[in-house]
Amino acid sequence: MAARANGETPKGRRRWRWTAVGTGVALALGAGGYALFLHARPYLHGSGCEVRTAIGKMPLELDQAANAAIIAGVAFRKQLPERAAVIAYATAIQESHLRNLAGGDRDSVGMFQQRPSQGWGTPAKLRDPVVSTSKFFDGLVKVKDYLDRDLHDAAQEVQRSADGRAYARHEPDGKTLARAFTGREPAAVRCWYPPDKKTAPRQAEALREMRRAFGGRLQPTAAEKKSAGPTPPPPDGVRVSNARTGWAVASWAVTHAQSYGLTEVRFAGKRWHADSGHDGWTTDTSAPTDRVIIR
């Protein structure tokens, strides 16, 4: 058989065509597979949160993380030191694993398992994490020299549980949570959930609930006005006086994002977005340092 001028035989040409077709199919399958992966990726991780600090990291469920953020918020409102938050975290981990329990031992309820029969309040009030945390801190600050006592001793003075020594084992986790949720370490809390778990946006309600925990010192900030109409734009976040407060607020927003349909939190050069929550905080050079944007 005579060879072509370029040295290519019909058989060689057919082999080249099949190779090209195979390469094209592989590329198409690869592109399709990658597109499918990108579509499925938000579902692969499920729901959850992670705290990551210089002294350790902790996995949390969404409700546990939300409760942890509330504890930090109430501590901010009451202007308490970080040590008070550490004691509260260790206590809540021991009593309820940071969950807002409907019941417990005898008539105990809530995150701190406080008993209505012991004068803590009504069951309905104690099932409110903001209220139960406030009551715990009210009891803690009455303990003489509580900041200088061993953690389990200070917690036991408030709780009067069967074995107060059990609180001590949770002190390392309490310190990790306090560093993250009180804002000592920036961008230390990330949360994620799949797209089918998204809820309707309730931004205004989220801001009201945030301020109930943190107090009236947090002032809402209005979004940039996009029209000349008389109606002022709705709030899109809160103003903060320092970075630590800002990161405490940002952590609250991220941990409550699924509940209130929040999709974006921006602060101090960082951004969290619900669609890529598992990736955590990413760089956003336009994110302000004097307010936390919550949308």
Short mmCIF file of C-alpha atoms in Angstrom, two decimals:
data_model
loop_
_atom_site.label_atom_id
_atom_site.label_comp_id
_atom_site.label_asym_id
_atom_site.label_seq_id
_atom_site.Cartn_x
_atom_site.Cartn_y
_atom_site.Cartn_z
CA MET A 1 0.00 0.00 0.00
CA ALA A 2 1.35 3.34 -0.98
CA ALA A 3 2.03 5.85 1.76
CA ARG A 4 0.57 9.35 1.74
CA ALA A 5 2.86 12.26 0.98
CA ASN A 6 2.87 13.21 4.63
CA GLY A 7 3.66 9.65 5.66
CA GLU A 8 0.19 8.93 7.15
CA THR A 9 -1.56 5.69 6.19
CA PRO A 10 -5.39 5.28 6.26
CA LYS A 11 -5.00 2.92 9.20
CA GLY A 12 -2.93 5.48 11.08
CA ARG A 13 -5.47 8.17 10.27
CA ARG A 14 -8.29 6.02 11.64
CA ARG A 15 -6.31 5.35 14.81
CA TRP A 16 -5.73 9.10 15.21
CA ARG A 17 -9.45 9.75 14.78
CA TRP A 18 -10.36 7.18 17.42
CA THR A 19 -7.77 8.65 19.75
CA ALA A 20 -9.19 12.13 19.21
CA VAL A 21 -12.74 10.88 19.75
CA GLY A 22 -11.69 9.05 22.90
CA THR A 23 -9.93 12.14 24.21
CA GLY A 24 -12.99 14.24 23.45
CA VAL A 25 -15.30 11.80 25.22
CA ALA A 26 -12.99 11.68 28.23
CA LEU A 27 -12.85 15.45 28.39
CA ALA A 28 -16.62 15.68 28.08
CA LEU A 29 -17.12 13.08 30.79
CA GLY A 30 -14.54 14.83 32.93
CA ALA A 31 -16.20 18.21 32.48
CA GLY A 32 -19.61 16.68 33.15
CA GLY A 33 -18.33 14.90 36.22
CA TYR A 34 -16.74 18.06 37.55
CA ALA A 35 -19.94 20.01 36.93
CA LEU A 36 -21.87 17.30 38.75
CA PHE A 37 -19.40 17.47 41.63
CA LEU A 38 -19.78 21.24 41.86
CA HIS A 39 -23.55 20.82 41.96
CA ALA A 40 -23.41 18.10 44.60
CA ARG A 41 -20.63 19.63 46.71
CA PRO A 42 -22.86 21.79 48.94
CA TYR A 43 -24.82 18.66 49.86
CA LEU A 44 -21.81 16.46 50.65
CA HIS A 45 -20.89 18.09 53.96
CA GLY A 46 -24.37 18.04 55.53
CA SER A 47 -24.87 20.59 58.29
CA GLY A 48 -22.52 21.65 61.05
CA CYS A 49 -20.08 24.16 62.44
CA GLU A 50 -16.45 24.16 63.45
CA VAL A 51 -14.55 26.31 65.90
CA ARG A 52 -10.85 26.60 65.16
CA THR A 53 -8.50 28.53 67.45
CA ALA A 54 -4.83 28.58 68.37
CA ILE A 55 -5.47 26.30 71.35
CA GLY A 56 -7.76 23.78 69.70
CA LYS A 57 -10.74 23.10 67.49
CA MET A 58 -14.22 21.72 68.11
CA PRO A 59 -16.99 20.38 65.87
CA LEU A 60 -20.48 21.57 66.78
CA GLU A 61 -23.99 21.05 65.52
CA LEU A 62 -25.81 24.16 64.32
CA ASP A 63 -27.92 24.45 67.49
CA GLN A 64 -24.90 23.99 69.75
CA ALA A 65 -23.00 26.71 67.91
CA ALA A 66 -25.98 29.06 68.03
CA ASN A 67 -26.24 28.57 71.78
CA ALA A 68 -22.51 29.16 72.18
CA ALA A 69 -22.88 32.45 70.30
CA ILE A 70 -25.75 33.46 72.58
CA ILE A 71 -23.60 32.90 75.68
CA ALA A 72 -20.96 35.24 74.25
CA GLY A 73 -23.62 37.79 73.36
CA VAL A 74 -25.09 37.85 76.86
CA ALA A 75 -21.61 38.14 78.35
CA PHE A 76 -21.07 41.16 76.10
CA ARG A 77 -24.35 42.73 77.21
CA LYS A 78 -23.43 42.27 80.86
CA GLN A 79 -19.86 43.46 80.19
CA LEU A 80 -18.34 40.35 81.73
CA PRO A 81 -14.75 39.16 81.21
CA GLU A 82 -13.81 36.20 79.06
CA ARG A 83 -13.31 34.03 82.14
CA ALA A 84 -17.03 34.31 82.90
CA ALA A 85 -17.79 32.96 79.43
CA VAL A 86 -15.34 30.08 79.95
CA ILE A 87 -17.18 29.09 83.14
CA ALA A 88 -20.53 29.33 81.38
CA TYR A 89 -19.37 27.18 78.48
CA ALA A 90 -17.95 24.46 80.70
CA THR A 91 -21.15 24.44 82.74
CA ALA A 92 -23.45 24.26 79.69
CA ILE A 93 -21.36 21.48 78.11
CA GLN A 94 -21.68 19.40 81.28
CA GLU A 95 -25.36 20.11 81.81
CA SER A 96 -26.73 19.82 78.27
CA HIS A 97 -23.92 19.51 75.70
CA LEU A 98 -24.84 23.10 74.75
CA ARG A 99 -28.38 22.10 73.80
CA ASN A 100 -31.60 23.78 74.82
CA LEU A 101 -33.26 20.75 76.43
CA ALA A 102 -37.00 20.63 76.98
CA GLY A 103 -36.50 18.59 80.16
CA GLY A 104 -33.96 16.77 82.28
CA ASP A 105 -33.37 15.45 85.77
CA ARG A 106 -36.51 16.07 87.81
CA ASP A 107 -37.80 19.48 86.69
CA SER A 108 -34.55 20.73 85.12
CA VAL A 109 -34.91 22.48 81.77
CA GLY A 110 -32.86 24.43 79.27
CA MET A 111 -29.20 24.76 78.42
CA PHE A 112 -28.07 25.08 82.05
CA GLN A 113 -30.64 22.59 83.37
CA GLN A 114 -32.03 25.11 85.85
CA ARG A 115 -34.92 23.97 88.04
CA PRO A 116 -38.10 26.02 88.36
CA SER A 117 -38.67 24.45 91.77
CA GLN A 118 -35.40 25.98 92.95
CA GLY A 119 -36.47 29.49 92.06
CA TRP A 120 -34.78 29.85 88.67
CA GLY A 121 -37.99 30.86 86.88
CA THR A 122 -40.79 29.34 84.83
CA PRO A 123 -40.06 26.45 82.43
CA ALA A 124 -41.01 28.63 79.46
CA LYS A 125 -38.50 31.31 80.46
CA LEU A 126 -35.74 28.82 81.17
CA ARG A 127 -36.15 27.27 77.72
CA ASP A 128 -35.14 30.63 76.27
CA PRO A 129 -31.32 30.49 75.89
CA VAL A 130 -30.97 34.26 76.32
CA VAL A 131 -32.92 34.19 79.58
CA SER A 132 -31.27 31.07 80.98
CA THR A 133 -27.80 32.41 80.17
CA SER A 134 -28.65 35.74 81.79
CA LYS A 135 -29.79 33.95 84.93
CA PHE A 136 -26.61 31.88 85.04
CA PHE A 137 -24.43 34.98 84.80
CA ASP A 138 -26.56 36.77 87.41
CA GLY A 139 -25.79 33.91 89.78
CA LEU A 140 -22.12 33.75 88.83
CA VAL A 141 -21.32 37.39 89.55
CA LYS A 142 -22.73 36.94 93.05
CA VAL A 143 -20.09 34.30 93.80
CA LYS A 144 -17.31 36.00 95.75
CA ASP A 145 -14.01 36.10 93.84
CA TYR A 146 -15.44 33.86 91.11
CA LEU A 147 -12.75 34.93 88.66
CA ASP A 148 -10.02 33.64 90.97
CA ARG A 149 -11.69 30.37 91.95
CA ASP A 150 -11.20 27.02 90.27
CA LEU A 151 -13.73 26.73 87.47
CA HIS A 152 -15.62 23.81 88.98
CA ASP A 153 -15.85 25.61 92.31
CA ALA A 154 -17.32 28.77 90.79
CA ALA A 155 -19.76 26.80 88.62
CA GLN A 156 -20.89 24.65 91.53
CA GLU A 157 -21.64 27.73 93.63
CA VAL A 158 -24.18 28.68 90.97
CA GLN A 159 -25.53 25.29 89.95
CA ARG A 160 -25.53 23.33 93.23
CA SER A 161 -25.37 20.07 91.30
CA ALA A 162 -24.75 16.58 92.65
CA ASP A 163 -21.07 16.57 91.67
CA GLY A 164 -19.55 19.96 90.87
CA ARG A 165 -16.18 18.42 90.04
CA ALA A 166 -17.62 17.29 86.69
CA TYR A 167 -17.44 20.85 85.36
CA ALA A 168 -13.64 20.87 85.53
CA ARG A 169 -13.17 18.37 82.70
CA HIS A 170 -14.76 20.81 80.24
CA GLU A 171 -12.51 23.78 80.98
CA PRO A 172 -10.27 23.27 77.90
CA ASP A 173 -13.29 23.22 75.60
CA GLY A 174 -14.70 26.22 77.43
CA LYS A 175 -11.52 28.15 76.73
CA THR A 176 -11.59 27.18 73.06
CA LEU A 177 -15.19 28.33 72.67
CA ALA A 178 -14.57 31.57 74.54
CA ARG A 179 -11.62 32.52 72.35
CA ALA A 180 -13.75 32.03 69.24
CA PHE A 181 -17.18 33.33 70.22
CA THR A 182 -16.09 36.35 72.27
CA GLY A 183 -14.09 37.50 69.27
CA ARG A 184 -10.59 37.19 70.67
CA GLU A 185 -9.57 35.24 67.55
CA PRO A 186 -10.98 36.51 64.25
CA ALA A 187 -12.88 34.34 61.76
CA ALA A 188 -12.70 31.36 64.13
CA VAL A 189 -16.26 30.08 63.58
CA ARG A 190 -17.62 28.62 60.36
CA CYS A 191 -20.96 26.93 59.68
CA TRP A 192 -22.52 25.22 56.70
CA TYR A 193 -25.71 23.52 55.59
CA PRO A 194 -27.01 22.13 52.27
CA PRO A 195 -29.15 24.20 49.89
CA ASP A 196 -32.27 22.17 50.65
CA LYS A 197 -32.04 23.32 54.28
CA LYS A 198 -32.26 27.00 53.41
CA THR A 199 -35.07 28.96 55.05
CA ALA A 200 -36.96 32.10 54.11
CA PRO A 201 -34.98 35.28 54.86
CA ARG A 202 -35.89 36.99 58.13
CA GLN A 203 -33.09 39.49 58.43
CA ALA A 204 -34.97 42.06 60.52
CA GLU A 205 -36.01 39.38 63.01
CA ALA A 206 -32.43 38.10 63.18
CA LEU A 207 -31.13 41.57 64.03
CA ARG A 208 -33.76 42.00 66.75
CA GLU A 209 -32.88 38.65 68.28
CA MET A 210 -29.16 39.42 68.08
CA ARG A 211 -29.67 42.70 69.93
CA ARG A 212 -31.75 40.89 72.55
CA ALA A 213 -28.66 38.84 73.38
CA PHE A 214 -25.99 41.54 72.90
CA GLY A 215 -28.03 44.48 74.17
CA GLY A 216 -28.93 47.92 72.90
CA ARG A 217 -25.32 49.03 72.50
CA LEU A 218 -25.42 47.33 69.11
CA GLN A 219 -26.94 49.87 66.75
CA PRO A 220 -28.39 48.74 63.40
CA THR A 221 -26.89 50.31 60.29
CA ALA A 222 -28.92 51.11 57.20
CA ALA A 223 -28.08 49.66 53.83
CA GLU A 224 -26.93 52.00 51.09
CA LYS A 225 -29.92 53.78 49.61
CA LYS A 226 -30.46 52.82 45.96
CA SER A 227 -33.40 55.07 45.10
CA ALA A 228 -34.50 58.64 45.66
CA GLY A 229 -37.76 57.62 47.34
CA PRO A 230 -38.71 58.75 50.85
CA THR A 231 -38.62 55.25 52.34
CA PRO A 232 -35.33 54.66 54.19
CA PRO A 233 -33.50 51.43 53.41
CA PRO A 234 -33.79 48.60 55.95
CA PRO A 235 -30.90 47.78 58.28
CA ASP A 236 -28.26 45.49 56.83
CA GLY A 237 -26.10 44.96 59.91
CA VAL A 238 -24.85 46.54 63.12
CA ARG A 239 -22.18 49.07 63.98
CA VAL A 240 -19.36 47.88 66.24
CA SER A 241 -16.77 49.77 68.23
CA ASN A 242 -13.91 47.27 68.00
CA ALA A 243 -12.77 44.12 66.23
CA ARG A 244 -13.51 41.80 69.13
CA THR A 245 -17.16 42.85 69.30
CA GLY A 246 -17.37 42.62 65.53
CA TRP A 247 -16.18 39.02 65.44
CA ALA A 248 -18.52 38.05 68.28
CA VAL A 249 -21.41 39.51 66.29
CA ALA A 250 -20.21 37.89 63.05
CA SER A 251 -20.05 34.50 64.80
CA TRP A 252 -23.61 34.94 66.06
CA ALA A 253 -24.78 35.71 62.53
CA VAL A 254 -23.02 32.72 60.97
CA THR A 255 -24.36 30.29 63.57
CA HIS A 256 -27.91 31.63 63.16
CA ALA A 257 -27.79 31.91 59.38
CA GLN A 258 -29.78 28.77 58.64
CA SER A 259 -32.50 29.63 61.16
CA TYR A 260 -33.05 33.14 59.81
CA GLY A 261 -32.28 32.63 56.15
CA LEU A 262 -29.13 34.76 56.21
CA THR A 263 -26.88 34.33 53.18
CA GLU A 264 -23.91 36.61 53.76
CA VAL A 265 -21.83 38.03 56.63
CA ARG A 266 -18.99 40.51 55.99
CA PHE A 267 -16.55 42.10 58.41
CA ALA A 268 -12.96 43.31 58.63
CA GLY A 269 -11.75 42.13 55.24
CA LYS A 270 -13.52 38.77 55.44
CA ARG A 271 -16.72 37.28 54.02
CA TRP A 272 -18.80 34.22 54.81
CA HIS A 273 -21.42 33.05 52.32
CA ALA A 274 -24.06 30.40 52.89
CA ASP A 275 -23.48 28.75 49.50
CA SER A 276 -19.86 28.02 50.43
CA GLY A 277 -20.15 27.92 54.20
CA HIS A 278 -17.90 24.89 54.59
CA ASP A 279 -15.04 26.89 53.07
CA GLY A 280 -15.33 29.33 55.96
CA TRP A 281 -14.22 32.94 55.74
CA THR A 282 -12.70 34.21 52.52
CA THR A 283 -10.92 37.45 51.68
CA ASP A 284 -13.11 40.47 50.97
CA THR A 285 -11.06 43.64 50.89
CA SER A 286 -14.19 45.83 50.84
CA ALA A 287 -15.67 44.36 54.05
CA PRO A 288 -15.76 47.21 56.61
CA THR A 289 -14.14 47.29 60.03
CA ASP A 290 -16.69 49.56 61.74
CA ARG A 291 -19.78 47.46 61.11
CA VAL A 292 -20.81 43.87 60.47
CA ILE A 293 -22.88 43.50 57.30
CA ILE A 294 -25.55 40.81 57.61
CA ARG A 295 -27.78 39.91 54.68
#
